[in-house]
mmCIF file of N, CA and C in Angstrom:
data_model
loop_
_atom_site.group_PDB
_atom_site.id
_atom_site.type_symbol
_atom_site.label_atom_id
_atom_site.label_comp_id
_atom_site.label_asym_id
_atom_site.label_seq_id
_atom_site.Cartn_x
_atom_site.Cartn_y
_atom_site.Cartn_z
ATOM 1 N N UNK C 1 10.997 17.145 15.775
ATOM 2 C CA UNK C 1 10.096 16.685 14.718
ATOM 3 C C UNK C 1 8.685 16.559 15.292
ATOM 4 N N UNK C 2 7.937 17.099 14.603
ATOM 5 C CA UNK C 2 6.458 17.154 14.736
ATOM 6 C C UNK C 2 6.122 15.368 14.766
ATOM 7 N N UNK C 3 5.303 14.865 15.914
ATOM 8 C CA UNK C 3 5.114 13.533 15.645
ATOM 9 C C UNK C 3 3.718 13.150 15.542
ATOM 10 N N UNK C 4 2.745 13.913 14.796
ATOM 11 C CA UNK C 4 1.249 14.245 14.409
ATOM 12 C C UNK C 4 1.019 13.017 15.041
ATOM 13 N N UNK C 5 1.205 11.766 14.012
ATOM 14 C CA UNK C 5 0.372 10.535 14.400
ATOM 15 C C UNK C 5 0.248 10.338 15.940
ATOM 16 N N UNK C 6 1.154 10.683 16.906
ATOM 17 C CA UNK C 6 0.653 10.022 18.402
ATOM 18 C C UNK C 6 0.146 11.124 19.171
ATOM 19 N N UNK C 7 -0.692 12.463 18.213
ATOM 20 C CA UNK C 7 -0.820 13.425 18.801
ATOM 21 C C UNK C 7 -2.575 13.438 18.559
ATOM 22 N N UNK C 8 -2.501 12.593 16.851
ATOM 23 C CA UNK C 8 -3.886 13.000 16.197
ATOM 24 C C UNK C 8 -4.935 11.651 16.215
ATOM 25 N N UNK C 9 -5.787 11.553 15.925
ATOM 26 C CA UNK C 9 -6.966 10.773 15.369
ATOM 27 C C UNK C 9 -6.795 10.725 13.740
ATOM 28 N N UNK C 10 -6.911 9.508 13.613
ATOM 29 C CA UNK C 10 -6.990 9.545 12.186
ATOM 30 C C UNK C 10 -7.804 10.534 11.728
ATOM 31 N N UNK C 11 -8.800 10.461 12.309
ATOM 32 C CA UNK C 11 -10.216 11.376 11.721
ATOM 33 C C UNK C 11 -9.335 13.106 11.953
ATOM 34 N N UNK C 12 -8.727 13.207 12.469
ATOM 35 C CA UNK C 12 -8.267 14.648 13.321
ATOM 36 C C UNK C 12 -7.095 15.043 12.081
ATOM 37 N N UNK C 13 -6.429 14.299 11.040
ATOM 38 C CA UNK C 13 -5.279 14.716 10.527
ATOM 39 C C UNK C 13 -5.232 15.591 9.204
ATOM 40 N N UNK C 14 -4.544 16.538 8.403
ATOM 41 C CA UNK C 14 -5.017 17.402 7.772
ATOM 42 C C UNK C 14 -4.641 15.949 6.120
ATOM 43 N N UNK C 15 -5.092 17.078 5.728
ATOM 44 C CA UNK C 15 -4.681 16.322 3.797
ATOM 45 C C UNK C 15 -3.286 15.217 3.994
ATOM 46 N N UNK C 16 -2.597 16.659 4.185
ATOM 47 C CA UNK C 16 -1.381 16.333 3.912
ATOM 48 C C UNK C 16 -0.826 15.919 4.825
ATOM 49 N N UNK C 17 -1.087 15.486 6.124
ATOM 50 C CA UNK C 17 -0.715 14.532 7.474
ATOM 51 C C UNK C 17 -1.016 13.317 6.615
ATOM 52 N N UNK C 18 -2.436 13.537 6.794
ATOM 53 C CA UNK C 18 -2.772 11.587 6.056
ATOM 54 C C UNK C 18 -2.401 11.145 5.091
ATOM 55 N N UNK C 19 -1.535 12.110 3.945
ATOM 56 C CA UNK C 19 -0.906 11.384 2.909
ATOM 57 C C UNK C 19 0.748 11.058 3.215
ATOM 58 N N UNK C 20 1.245 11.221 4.022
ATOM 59 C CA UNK C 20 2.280 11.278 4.537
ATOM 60 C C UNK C 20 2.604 10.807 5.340
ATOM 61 N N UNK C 21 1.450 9.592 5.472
ATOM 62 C CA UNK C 21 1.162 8.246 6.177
ATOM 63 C C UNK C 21 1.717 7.293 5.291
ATOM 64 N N UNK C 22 1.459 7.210 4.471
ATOM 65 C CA UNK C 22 2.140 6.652 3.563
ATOM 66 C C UNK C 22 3.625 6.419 3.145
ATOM 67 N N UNK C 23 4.303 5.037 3.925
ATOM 68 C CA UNK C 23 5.177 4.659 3.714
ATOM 69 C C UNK C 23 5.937 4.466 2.726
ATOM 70 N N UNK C 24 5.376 4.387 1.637
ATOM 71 C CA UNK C 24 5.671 4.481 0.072
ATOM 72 C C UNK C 24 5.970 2.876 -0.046
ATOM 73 N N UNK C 25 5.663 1.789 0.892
ATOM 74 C CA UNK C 25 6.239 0.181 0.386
ATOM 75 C C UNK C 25 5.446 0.182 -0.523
ATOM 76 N N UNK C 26 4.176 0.207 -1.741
ATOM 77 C CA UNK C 26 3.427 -0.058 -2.492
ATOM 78 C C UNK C 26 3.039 -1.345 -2.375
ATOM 79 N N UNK C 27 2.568 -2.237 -0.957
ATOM 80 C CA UNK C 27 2.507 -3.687 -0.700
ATOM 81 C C UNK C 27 1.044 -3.268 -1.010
ATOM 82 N N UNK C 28 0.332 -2.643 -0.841
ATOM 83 C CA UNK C 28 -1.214 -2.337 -1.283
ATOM 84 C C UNK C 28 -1.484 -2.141 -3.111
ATOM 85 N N UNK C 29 -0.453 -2.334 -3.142
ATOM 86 C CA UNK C 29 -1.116 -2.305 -4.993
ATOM 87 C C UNK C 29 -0.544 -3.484 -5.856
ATOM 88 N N UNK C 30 -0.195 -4.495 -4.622
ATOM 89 C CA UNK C 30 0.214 -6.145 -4.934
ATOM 90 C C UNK C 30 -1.242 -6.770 -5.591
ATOM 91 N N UNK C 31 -1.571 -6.793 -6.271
ATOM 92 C CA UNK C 31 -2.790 -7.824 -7.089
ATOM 93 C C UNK C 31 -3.215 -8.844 -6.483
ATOM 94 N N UNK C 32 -4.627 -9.089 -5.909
ATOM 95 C CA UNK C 32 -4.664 -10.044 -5.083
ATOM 96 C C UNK C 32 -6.016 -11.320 -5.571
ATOM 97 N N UNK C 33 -6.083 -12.248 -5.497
ATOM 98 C CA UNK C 33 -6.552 -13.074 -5.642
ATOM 99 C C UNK C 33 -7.736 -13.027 -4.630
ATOM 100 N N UNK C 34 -8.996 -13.279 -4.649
ATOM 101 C CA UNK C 34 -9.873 -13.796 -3.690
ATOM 102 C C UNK C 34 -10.515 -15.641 -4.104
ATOM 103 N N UNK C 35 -10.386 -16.421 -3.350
ATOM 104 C CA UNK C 35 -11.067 -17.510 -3.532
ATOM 105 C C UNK C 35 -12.390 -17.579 -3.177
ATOM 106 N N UNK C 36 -13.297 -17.471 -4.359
ATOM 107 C CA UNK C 36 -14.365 -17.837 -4.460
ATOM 108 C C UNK C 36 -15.267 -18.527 -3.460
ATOM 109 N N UNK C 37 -14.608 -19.679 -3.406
ATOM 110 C CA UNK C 37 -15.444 -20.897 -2.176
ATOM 111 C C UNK C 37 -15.117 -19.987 -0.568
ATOM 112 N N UNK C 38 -14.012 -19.958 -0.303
ATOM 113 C CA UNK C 38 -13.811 -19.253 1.495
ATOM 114 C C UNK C 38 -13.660 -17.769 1.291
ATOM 115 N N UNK C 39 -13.566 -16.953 0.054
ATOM 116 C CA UNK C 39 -13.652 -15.704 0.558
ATOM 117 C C UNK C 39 -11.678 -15.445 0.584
ATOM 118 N N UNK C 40 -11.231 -16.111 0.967
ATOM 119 C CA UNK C 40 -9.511 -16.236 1.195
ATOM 120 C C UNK C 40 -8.897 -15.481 0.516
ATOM 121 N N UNK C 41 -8.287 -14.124 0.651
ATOM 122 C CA UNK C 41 -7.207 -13.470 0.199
ATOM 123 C C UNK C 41 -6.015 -14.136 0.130
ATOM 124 N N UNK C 42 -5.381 -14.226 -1.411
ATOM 125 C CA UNK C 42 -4.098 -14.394 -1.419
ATOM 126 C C UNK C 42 -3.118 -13.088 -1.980
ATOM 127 N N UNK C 43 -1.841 -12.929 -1.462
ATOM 128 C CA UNK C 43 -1.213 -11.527 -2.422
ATOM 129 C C UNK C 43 -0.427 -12.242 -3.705
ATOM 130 N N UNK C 44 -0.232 -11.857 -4.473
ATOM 131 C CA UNK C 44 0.602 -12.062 -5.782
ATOM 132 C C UNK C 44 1.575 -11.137 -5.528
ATOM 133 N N UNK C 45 2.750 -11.218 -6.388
ATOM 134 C CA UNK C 45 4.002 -10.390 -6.730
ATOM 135 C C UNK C 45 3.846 -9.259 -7.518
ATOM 136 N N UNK C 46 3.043 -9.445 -8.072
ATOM 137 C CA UNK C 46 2.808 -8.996 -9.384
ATOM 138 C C UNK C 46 1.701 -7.634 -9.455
ATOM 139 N N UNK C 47 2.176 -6.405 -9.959
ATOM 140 C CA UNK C 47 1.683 -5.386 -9.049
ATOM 141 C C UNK C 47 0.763 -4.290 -10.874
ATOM 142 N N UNK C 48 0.292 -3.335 -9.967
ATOM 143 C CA UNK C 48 -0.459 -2.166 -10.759
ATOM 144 C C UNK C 48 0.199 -2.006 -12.414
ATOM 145 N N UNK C 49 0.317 -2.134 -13.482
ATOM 146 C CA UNK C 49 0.688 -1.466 -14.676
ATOM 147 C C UNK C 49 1.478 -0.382 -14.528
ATOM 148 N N UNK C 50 0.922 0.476 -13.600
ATOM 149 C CA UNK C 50 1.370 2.446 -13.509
ATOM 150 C C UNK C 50 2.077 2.451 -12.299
ATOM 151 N N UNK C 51 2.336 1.056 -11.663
ATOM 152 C CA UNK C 51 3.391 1.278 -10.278
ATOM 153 C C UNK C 51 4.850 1.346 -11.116
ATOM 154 N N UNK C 52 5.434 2.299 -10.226
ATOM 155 C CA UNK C 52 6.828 2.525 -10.949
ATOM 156 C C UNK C 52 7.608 1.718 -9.917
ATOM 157 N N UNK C 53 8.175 0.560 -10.333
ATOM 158 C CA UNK C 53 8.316 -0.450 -9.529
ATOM 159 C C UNK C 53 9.462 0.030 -8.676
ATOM 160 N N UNK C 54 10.604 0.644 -9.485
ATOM 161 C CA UNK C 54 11.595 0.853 -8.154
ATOM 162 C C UNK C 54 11.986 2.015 -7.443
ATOM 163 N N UNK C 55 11.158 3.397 -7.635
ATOM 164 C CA UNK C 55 10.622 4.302 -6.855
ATOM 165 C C UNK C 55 9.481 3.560 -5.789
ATOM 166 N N UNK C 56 8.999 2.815 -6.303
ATOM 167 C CA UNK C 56 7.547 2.419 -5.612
ATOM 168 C C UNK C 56 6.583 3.449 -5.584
ATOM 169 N N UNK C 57 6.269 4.621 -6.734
ATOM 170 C CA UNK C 57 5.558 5.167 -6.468
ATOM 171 C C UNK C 57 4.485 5.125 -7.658
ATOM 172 N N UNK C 58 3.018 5.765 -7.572
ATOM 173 C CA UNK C 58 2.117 5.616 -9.060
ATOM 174 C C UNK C 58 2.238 6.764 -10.017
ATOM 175 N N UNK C 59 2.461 6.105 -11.124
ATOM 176 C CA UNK C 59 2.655 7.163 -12.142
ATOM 177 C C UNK C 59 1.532 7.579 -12.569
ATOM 178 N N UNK C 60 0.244 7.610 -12.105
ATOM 179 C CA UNK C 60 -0.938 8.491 -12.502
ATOM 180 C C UNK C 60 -1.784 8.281 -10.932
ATOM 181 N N UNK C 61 -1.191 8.852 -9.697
ATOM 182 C CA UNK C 61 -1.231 8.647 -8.618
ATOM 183 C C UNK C 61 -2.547 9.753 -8.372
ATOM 184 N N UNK C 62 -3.360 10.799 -8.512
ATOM 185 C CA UNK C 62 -4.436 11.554 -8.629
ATOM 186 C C UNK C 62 -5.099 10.773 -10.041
ATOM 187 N N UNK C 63 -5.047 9.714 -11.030
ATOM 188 C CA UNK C 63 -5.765 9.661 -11.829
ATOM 189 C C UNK C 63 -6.351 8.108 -11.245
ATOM 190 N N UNK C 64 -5.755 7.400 -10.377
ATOM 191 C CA UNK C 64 -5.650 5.824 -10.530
ATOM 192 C C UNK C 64 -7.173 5.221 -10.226
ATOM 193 N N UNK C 65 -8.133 5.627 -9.268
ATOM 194 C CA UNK C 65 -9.127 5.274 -9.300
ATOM 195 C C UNK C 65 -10.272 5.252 -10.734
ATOM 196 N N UNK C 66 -9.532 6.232 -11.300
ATOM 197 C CA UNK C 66 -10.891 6.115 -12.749
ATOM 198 C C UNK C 66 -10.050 5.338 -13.336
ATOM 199 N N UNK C 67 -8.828 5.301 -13.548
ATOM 200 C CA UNK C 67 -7.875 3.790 -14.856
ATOM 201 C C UNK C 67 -7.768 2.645 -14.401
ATOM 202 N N UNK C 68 -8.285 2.606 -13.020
ATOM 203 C CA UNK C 68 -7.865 1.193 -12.375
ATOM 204 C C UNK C 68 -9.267 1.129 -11.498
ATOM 205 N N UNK C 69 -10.270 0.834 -11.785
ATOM 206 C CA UNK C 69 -11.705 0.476 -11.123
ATOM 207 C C UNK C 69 -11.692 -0.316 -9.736
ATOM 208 N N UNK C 70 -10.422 -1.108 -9.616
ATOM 209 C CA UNK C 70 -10.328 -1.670 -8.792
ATOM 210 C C UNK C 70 -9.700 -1.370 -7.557
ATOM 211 N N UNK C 71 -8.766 -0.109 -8.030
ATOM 212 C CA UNK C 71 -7.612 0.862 -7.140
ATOM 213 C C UNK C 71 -8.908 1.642 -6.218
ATOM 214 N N UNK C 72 -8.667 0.874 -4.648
ATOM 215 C CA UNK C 72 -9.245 1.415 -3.971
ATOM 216 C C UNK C 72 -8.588 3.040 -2.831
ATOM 217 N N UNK C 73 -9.080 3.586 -3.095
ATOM 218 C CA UNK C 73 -8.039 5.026 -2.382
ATOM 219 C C UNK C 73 -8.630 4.873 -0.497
ATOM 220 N N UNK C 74 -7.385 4.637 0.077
ATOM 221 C CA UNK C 74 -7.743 4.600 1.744
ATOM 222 C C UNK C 74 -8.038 6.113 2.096
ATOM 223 N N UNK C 75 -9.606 6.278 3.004
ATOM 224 C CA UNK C 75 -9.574 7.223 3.532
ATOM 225 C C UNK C 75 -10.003 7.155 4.750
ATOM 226 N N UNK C 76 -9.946 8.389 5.705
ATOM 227 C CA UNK C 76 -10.795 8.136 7.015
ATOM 228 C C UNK C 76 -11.616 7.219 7.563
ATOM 229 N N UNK C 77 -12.540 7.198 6.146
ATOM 230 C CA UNK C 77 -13.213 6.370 6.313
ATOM 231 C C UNK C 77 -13.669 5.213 6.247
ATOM 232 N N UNK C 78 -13.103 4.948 5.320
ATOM 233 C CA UNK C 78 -13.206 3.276 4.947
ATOM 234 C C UNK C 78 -12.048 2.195 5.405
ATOM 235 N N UNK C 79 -10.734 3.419 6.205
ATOM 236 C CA UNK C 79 -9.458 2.413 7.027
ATOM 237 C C UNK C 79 -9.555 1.568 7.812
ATOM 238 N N UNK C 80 -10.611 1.602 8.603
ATOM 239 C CA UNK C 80 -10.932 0.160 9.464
ATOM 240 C C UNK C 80 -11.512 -0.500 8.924
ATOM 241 N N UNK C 81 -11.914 -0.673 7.701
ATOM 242 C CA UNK C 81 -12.453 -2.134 7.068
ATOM 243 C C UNK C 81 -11.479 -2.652 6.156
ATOM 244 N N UNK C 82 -10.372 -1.991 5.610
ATOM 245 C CA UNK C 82 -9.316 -2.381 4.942
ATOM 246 C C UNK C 82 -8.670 -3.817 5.730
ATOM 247 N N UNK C 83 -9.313 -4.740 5.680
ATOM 248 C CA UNK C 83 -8.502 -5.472 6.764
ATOM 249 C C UNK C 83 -7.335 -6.413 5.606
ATOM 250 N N UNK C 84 -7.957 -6.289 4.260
ATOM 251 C CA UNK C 84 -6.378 -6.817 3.312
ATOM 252 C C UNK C 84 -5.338 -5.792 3.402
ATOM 253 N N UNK C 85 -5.451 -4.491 4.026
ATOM 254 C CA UNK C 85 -4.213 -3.828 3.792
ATOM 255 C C UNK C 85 -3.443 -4.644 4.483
ATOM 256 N N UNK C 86 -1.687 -4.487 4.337
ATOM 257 C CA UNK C 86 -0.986 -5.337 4.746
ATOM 258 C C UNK C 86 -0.407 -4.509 6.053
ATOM 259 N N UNK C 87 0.112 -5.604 6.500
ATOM 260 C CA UNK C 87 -0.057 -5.343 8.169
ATOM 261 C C UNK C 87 0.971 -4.232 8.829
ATOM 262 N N UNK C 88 1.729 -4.023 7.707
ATOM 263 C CA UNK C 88 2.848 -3.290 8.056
ATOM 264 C C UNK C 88 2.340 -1.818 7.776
ATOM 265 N N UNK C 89 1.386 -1.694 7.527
ATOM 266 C CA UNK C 89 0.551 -0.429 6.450
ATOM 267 C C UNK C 89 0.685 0.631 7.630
ATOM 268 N N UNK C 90 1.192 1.498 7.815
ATOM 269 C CA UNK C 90 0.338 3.155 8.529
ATOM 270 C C UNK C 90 -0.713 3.032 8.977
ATOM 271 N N UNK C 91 -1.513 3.320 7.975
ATOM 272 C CA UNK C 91 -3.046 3.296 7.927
ATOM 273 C C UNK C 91 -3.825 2.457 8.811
ATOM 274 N N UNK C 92 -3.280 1.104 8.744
ATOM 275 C CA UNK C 92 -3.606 0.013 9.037
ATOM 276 C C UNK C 92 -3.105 -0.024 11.083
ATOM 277 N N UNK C 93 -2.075 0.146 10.981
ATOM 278 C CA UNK C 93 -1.375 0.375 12.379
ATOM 279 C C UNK C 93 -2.153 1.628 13.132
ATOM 280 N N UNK C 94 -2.265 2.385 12.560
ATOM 281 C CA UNK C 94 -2.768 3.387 13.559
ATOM 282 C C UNK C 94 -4.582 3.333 13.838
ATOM 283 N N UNK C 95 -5.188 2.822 13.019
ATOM 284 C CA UNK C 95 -6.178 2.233 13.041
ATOM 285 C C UNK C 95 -6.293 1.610 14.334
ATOM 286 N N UNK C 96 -5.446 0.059 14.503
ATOM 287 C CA UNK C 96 -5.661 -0.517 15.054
ATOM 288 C C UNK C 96 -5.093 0.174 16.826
ATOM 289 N N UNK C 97 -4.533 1.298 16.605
ATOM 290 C CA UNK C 97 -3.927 1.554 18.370
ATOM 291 C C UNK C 97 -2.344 1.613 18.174
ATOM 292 N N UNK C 98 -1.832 1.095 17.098
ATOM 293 C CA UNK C 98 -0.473 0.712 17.288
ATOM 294 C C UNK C 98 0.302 2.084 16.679
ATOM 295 N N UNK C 99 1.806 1.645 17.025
ATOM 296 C CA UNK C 99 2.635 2.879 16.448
ATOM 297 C C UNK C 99 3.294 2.197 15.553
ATOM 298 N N UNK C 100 3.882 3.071 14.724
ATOM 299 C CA UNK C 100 4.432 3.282 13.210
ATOM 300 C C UNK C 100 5.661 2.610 13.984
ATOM 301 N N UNK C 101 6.481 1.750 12.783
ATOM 302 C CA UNK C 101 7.769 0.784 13.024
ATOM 303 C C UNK C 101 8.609 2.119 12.594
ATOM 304 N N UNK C 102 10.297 1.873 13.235
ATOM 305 C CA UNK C 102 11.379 2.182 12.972
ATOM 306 C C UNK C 102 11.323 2.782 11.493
ATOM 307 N N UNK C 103 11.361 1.824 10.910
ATOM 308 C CA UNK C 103 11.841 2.095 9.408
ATOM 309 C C UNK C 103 10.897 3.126 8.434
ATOM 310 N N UNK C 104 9.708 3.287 9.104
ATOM 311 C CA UNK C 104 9.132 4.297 8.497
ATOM 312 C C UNK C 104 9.347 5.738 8.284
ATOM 313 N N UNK C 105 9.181 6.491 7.035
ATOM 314 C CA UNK C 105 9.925 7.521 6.706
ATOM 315 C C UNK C 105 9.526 8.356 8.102
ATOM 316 N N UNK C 106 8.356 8.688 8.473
ATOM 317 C CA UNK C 106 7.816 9.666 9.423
ATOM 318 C C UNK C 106 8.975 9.501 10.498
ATOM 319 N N UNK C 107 9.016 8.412 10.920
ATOM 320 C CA UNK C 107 10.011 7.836 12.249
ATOM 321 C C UNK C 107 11.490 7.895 11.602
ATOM 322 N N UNK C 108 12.067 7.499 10.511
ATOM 323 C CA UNK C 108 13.212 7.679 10.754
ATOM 324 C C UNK C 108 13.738 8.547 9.800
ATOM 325 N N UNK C 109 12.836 9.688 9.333
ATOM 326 C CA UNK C 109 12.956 10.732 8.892
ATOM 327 C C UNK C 109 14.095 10.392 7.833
ATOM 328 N N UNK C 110 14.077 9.742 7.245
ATOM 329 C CA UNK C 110 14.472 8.934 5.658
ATOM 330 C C UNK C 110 13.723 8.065 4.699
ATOM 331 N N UNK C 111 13.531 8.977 3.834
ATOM 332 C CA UNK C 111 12.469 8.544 2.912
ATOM 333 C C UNK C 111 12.912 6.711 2.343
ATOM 334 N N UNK C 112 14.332 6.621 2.102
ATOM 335 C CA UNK C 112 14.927 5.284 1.587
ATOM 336 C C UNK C 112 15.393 4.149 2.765
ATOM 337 N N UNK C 113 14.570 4.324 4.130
ATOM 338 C CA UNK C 113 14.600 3.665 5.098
ATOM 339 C C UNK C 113 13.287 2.641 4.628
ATOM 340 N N UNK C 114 12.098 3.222 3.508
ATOM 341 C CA UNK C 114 11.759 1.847 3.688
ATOM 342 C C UNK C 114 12.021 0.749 2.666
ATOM 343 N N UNK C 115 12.749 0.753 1.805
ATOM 344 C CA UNK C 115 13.698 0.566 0.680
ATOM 345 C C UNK C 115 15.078 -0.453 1.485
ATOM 346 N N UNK C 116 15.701 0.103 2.271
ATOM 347 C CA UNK C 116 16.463 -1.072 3.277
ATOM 348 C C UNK C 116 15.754 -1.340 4.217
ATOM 349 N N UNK C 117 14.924 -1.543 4.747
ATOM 350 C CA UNK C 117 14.144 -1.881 5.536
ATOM 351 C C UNK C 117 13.492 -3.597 5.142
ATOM 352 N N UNK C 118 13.733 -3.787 3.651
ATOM 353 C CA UNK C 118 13.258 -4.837 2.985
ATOM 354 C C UNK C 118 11.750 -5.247 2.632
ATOM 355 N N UNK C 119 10.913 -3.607 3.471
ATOM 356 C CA UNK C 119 9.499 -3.929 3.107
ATOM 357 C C UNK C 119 8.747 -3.364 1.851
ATOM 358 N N UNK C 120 9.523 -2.728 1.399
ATOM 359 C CA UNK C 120 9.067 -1.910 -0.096
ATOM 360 C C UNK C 120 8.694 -3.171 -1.243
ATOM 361 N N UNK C 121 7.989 -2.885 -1.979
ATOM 362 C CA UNK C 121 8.209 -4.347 -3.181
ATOM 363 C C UNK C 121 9.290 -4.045 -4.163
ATOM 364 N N UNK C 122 10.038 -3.037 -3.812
ATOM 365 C CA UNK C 122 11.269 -3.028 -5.143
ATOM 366 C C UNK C 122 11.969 -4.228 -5.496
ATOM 367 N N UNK C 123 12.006 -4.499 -4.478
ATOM 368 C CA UNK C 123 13.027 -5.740 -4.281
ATOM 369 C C UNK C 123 12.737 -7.265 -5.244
ATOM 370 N N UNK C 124 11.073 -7.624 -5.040
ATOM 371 C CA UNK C 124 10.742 -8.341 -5.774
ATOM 372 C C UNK C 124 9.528 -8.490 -6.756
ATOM 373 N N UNK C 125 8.773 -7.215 -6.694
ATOM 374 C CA UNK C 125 7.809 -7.043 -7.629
ATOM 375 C C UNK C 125 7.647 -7.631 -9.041
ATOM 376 N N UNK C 126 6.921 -8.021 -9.819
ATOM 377 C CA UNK C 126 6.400 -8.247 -11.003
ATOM 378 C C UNK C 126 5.491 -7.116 -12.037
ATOM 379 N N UNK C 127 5.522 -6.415 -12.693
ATOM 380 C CA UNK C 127 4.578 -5.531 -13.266
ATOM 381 C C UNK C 127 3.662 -6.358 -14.528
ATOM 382 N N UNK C 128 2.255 -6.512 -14.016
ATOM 383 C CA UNK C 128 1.262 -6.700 -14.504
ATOM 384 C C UNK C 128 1.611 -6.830 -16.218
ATOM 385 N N UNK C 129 2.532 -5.681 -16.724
ATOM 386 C CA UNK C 129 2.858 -5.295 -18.130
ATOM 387 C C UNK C 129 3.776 -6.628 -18.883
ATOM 388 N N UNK C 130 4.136 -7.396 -17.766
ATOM 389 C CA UNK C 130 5.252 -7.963 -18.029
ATOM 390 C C UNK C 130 4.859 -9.658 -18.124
ATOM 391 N N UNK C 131 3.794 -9.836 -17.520
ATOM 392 C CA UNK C 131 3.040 -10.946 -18.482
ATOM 393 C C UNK C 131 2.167 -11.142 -19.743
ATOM 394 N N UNK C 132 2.260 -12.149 -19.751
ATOM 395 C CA UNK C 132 1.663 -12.753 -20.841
ATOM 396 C C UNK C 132 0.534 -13.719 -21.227
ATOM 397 N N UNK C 133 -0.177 -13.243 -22.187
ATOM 398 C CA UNK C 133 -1.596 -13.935 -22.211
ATOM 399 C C UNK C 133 -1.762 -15.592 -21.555
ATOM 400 N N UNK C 134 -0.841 -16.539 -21.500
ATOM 401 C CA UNK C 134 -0.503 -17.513 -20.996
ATOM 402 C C UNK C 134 0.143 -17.499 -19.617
ATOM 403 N N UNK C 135 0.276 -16.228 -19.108
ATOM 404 C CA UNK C 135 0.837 -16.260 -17.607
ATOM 405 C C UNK C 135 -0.309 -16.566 -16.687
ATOM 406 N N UNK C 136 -0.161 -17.137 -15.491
ATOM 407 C CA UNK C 136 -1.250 -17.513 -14.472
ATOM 408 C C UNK C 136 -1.177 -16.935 -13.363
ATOM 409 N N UNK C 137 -2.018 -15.929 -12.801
ATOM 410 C CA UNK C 137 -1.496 -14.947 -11.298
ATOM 411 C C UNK C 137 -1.504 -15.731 -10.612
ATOM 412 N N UNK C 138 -2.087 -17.751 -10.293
ATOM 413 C CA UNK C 138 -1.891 -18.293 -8.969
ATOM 414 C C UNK C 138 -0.288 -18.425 -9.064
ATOM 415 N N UNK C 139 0.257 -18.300 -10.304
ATOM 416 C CA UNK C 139 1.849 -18.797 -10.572
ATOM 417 C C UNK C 139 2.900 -17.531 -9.119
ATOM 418 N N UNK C 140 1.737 -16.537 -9.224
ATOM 419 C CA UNK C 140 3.276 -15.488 -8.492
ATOM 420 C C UNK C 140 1.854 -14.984 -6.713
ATOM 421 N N UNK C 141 1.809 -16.005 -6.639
ATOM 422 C CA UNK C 141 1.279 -16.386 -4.913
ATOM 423 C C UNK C 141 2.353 -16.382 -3.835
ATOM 424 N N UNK C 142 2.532 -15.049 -3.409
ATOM 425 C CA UNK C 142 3.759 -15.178 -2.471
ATOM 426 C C UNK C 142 3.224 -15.159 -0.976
ATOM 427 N N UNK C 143 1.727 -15.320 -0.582
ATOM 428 C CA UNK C 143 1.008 -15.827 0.353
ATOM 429 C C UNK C 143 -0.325 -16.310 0.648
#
């Protein structure tokens, strides 16, 4: 198996290397809270409208930046300032020097390794669709 990432530079990887960084957990399209007074990221449960919660994948995945203003797309360039991506992220790991965990598809060449792995949000996600004008996002604060 080709093992690009401990071969390449982020900056060095083709299209389709760097999308295939992508673990598929969808912990980056968890809805997040910022507090006003400190700046403080919190994550919610409670995820994108167009996340297909138990594939974990986006159902308008080339459209999401113009329907979702807020859907930021990781690239080359802007991956080292992502510092809310979550820590388990690709992107985020190789950034920092580190290597990709076990359970990642690249590494254990099974796409549903990260699905038992317990880091995907299938498991406990919320879809945005599924509240209600009276629901409160500090209510689904899972850090």
């Amino acid at each position: 198996m080709n093992r690009f990432w401990e071969e390449k530079s982020l900056a060095e990887m083709s299209r389709e290397e760097w999308e295939s960084l992508c673990d598929g957990c969808a912990r980056c399209c968890l809805i997040k809270l910022e507090d006003e007074e400190s700046g403080e990221l919190c994550t919610t449960s409670v995820v994108c409208r167009y996340l297909e919660i138990e594939q974990c994948r986006c159902s308008v995945y080339n459209e999401r930046t113009r329907l979702v203003p807020d859907c930021l797309q990781v690239t080359q360039e802007n991956v080292s300032e992502l510092y809310w991506m979550p820590q388990s992220c690709a992107y985020r790991l190789l950034a920092e020097g580190k290597s990709l965990p076990e359970w990642h598809p690249l590494v254990s060449g099974r796409g549903e390794s990260i699905h038992e792995s317990g880091i995907a949000v299938s498991g406990f996600a919320v879809s945005e669709q599924m509240l209600d004008e009276t629901s409160d996002l500090e209510d689904y604060i899972i850090d």
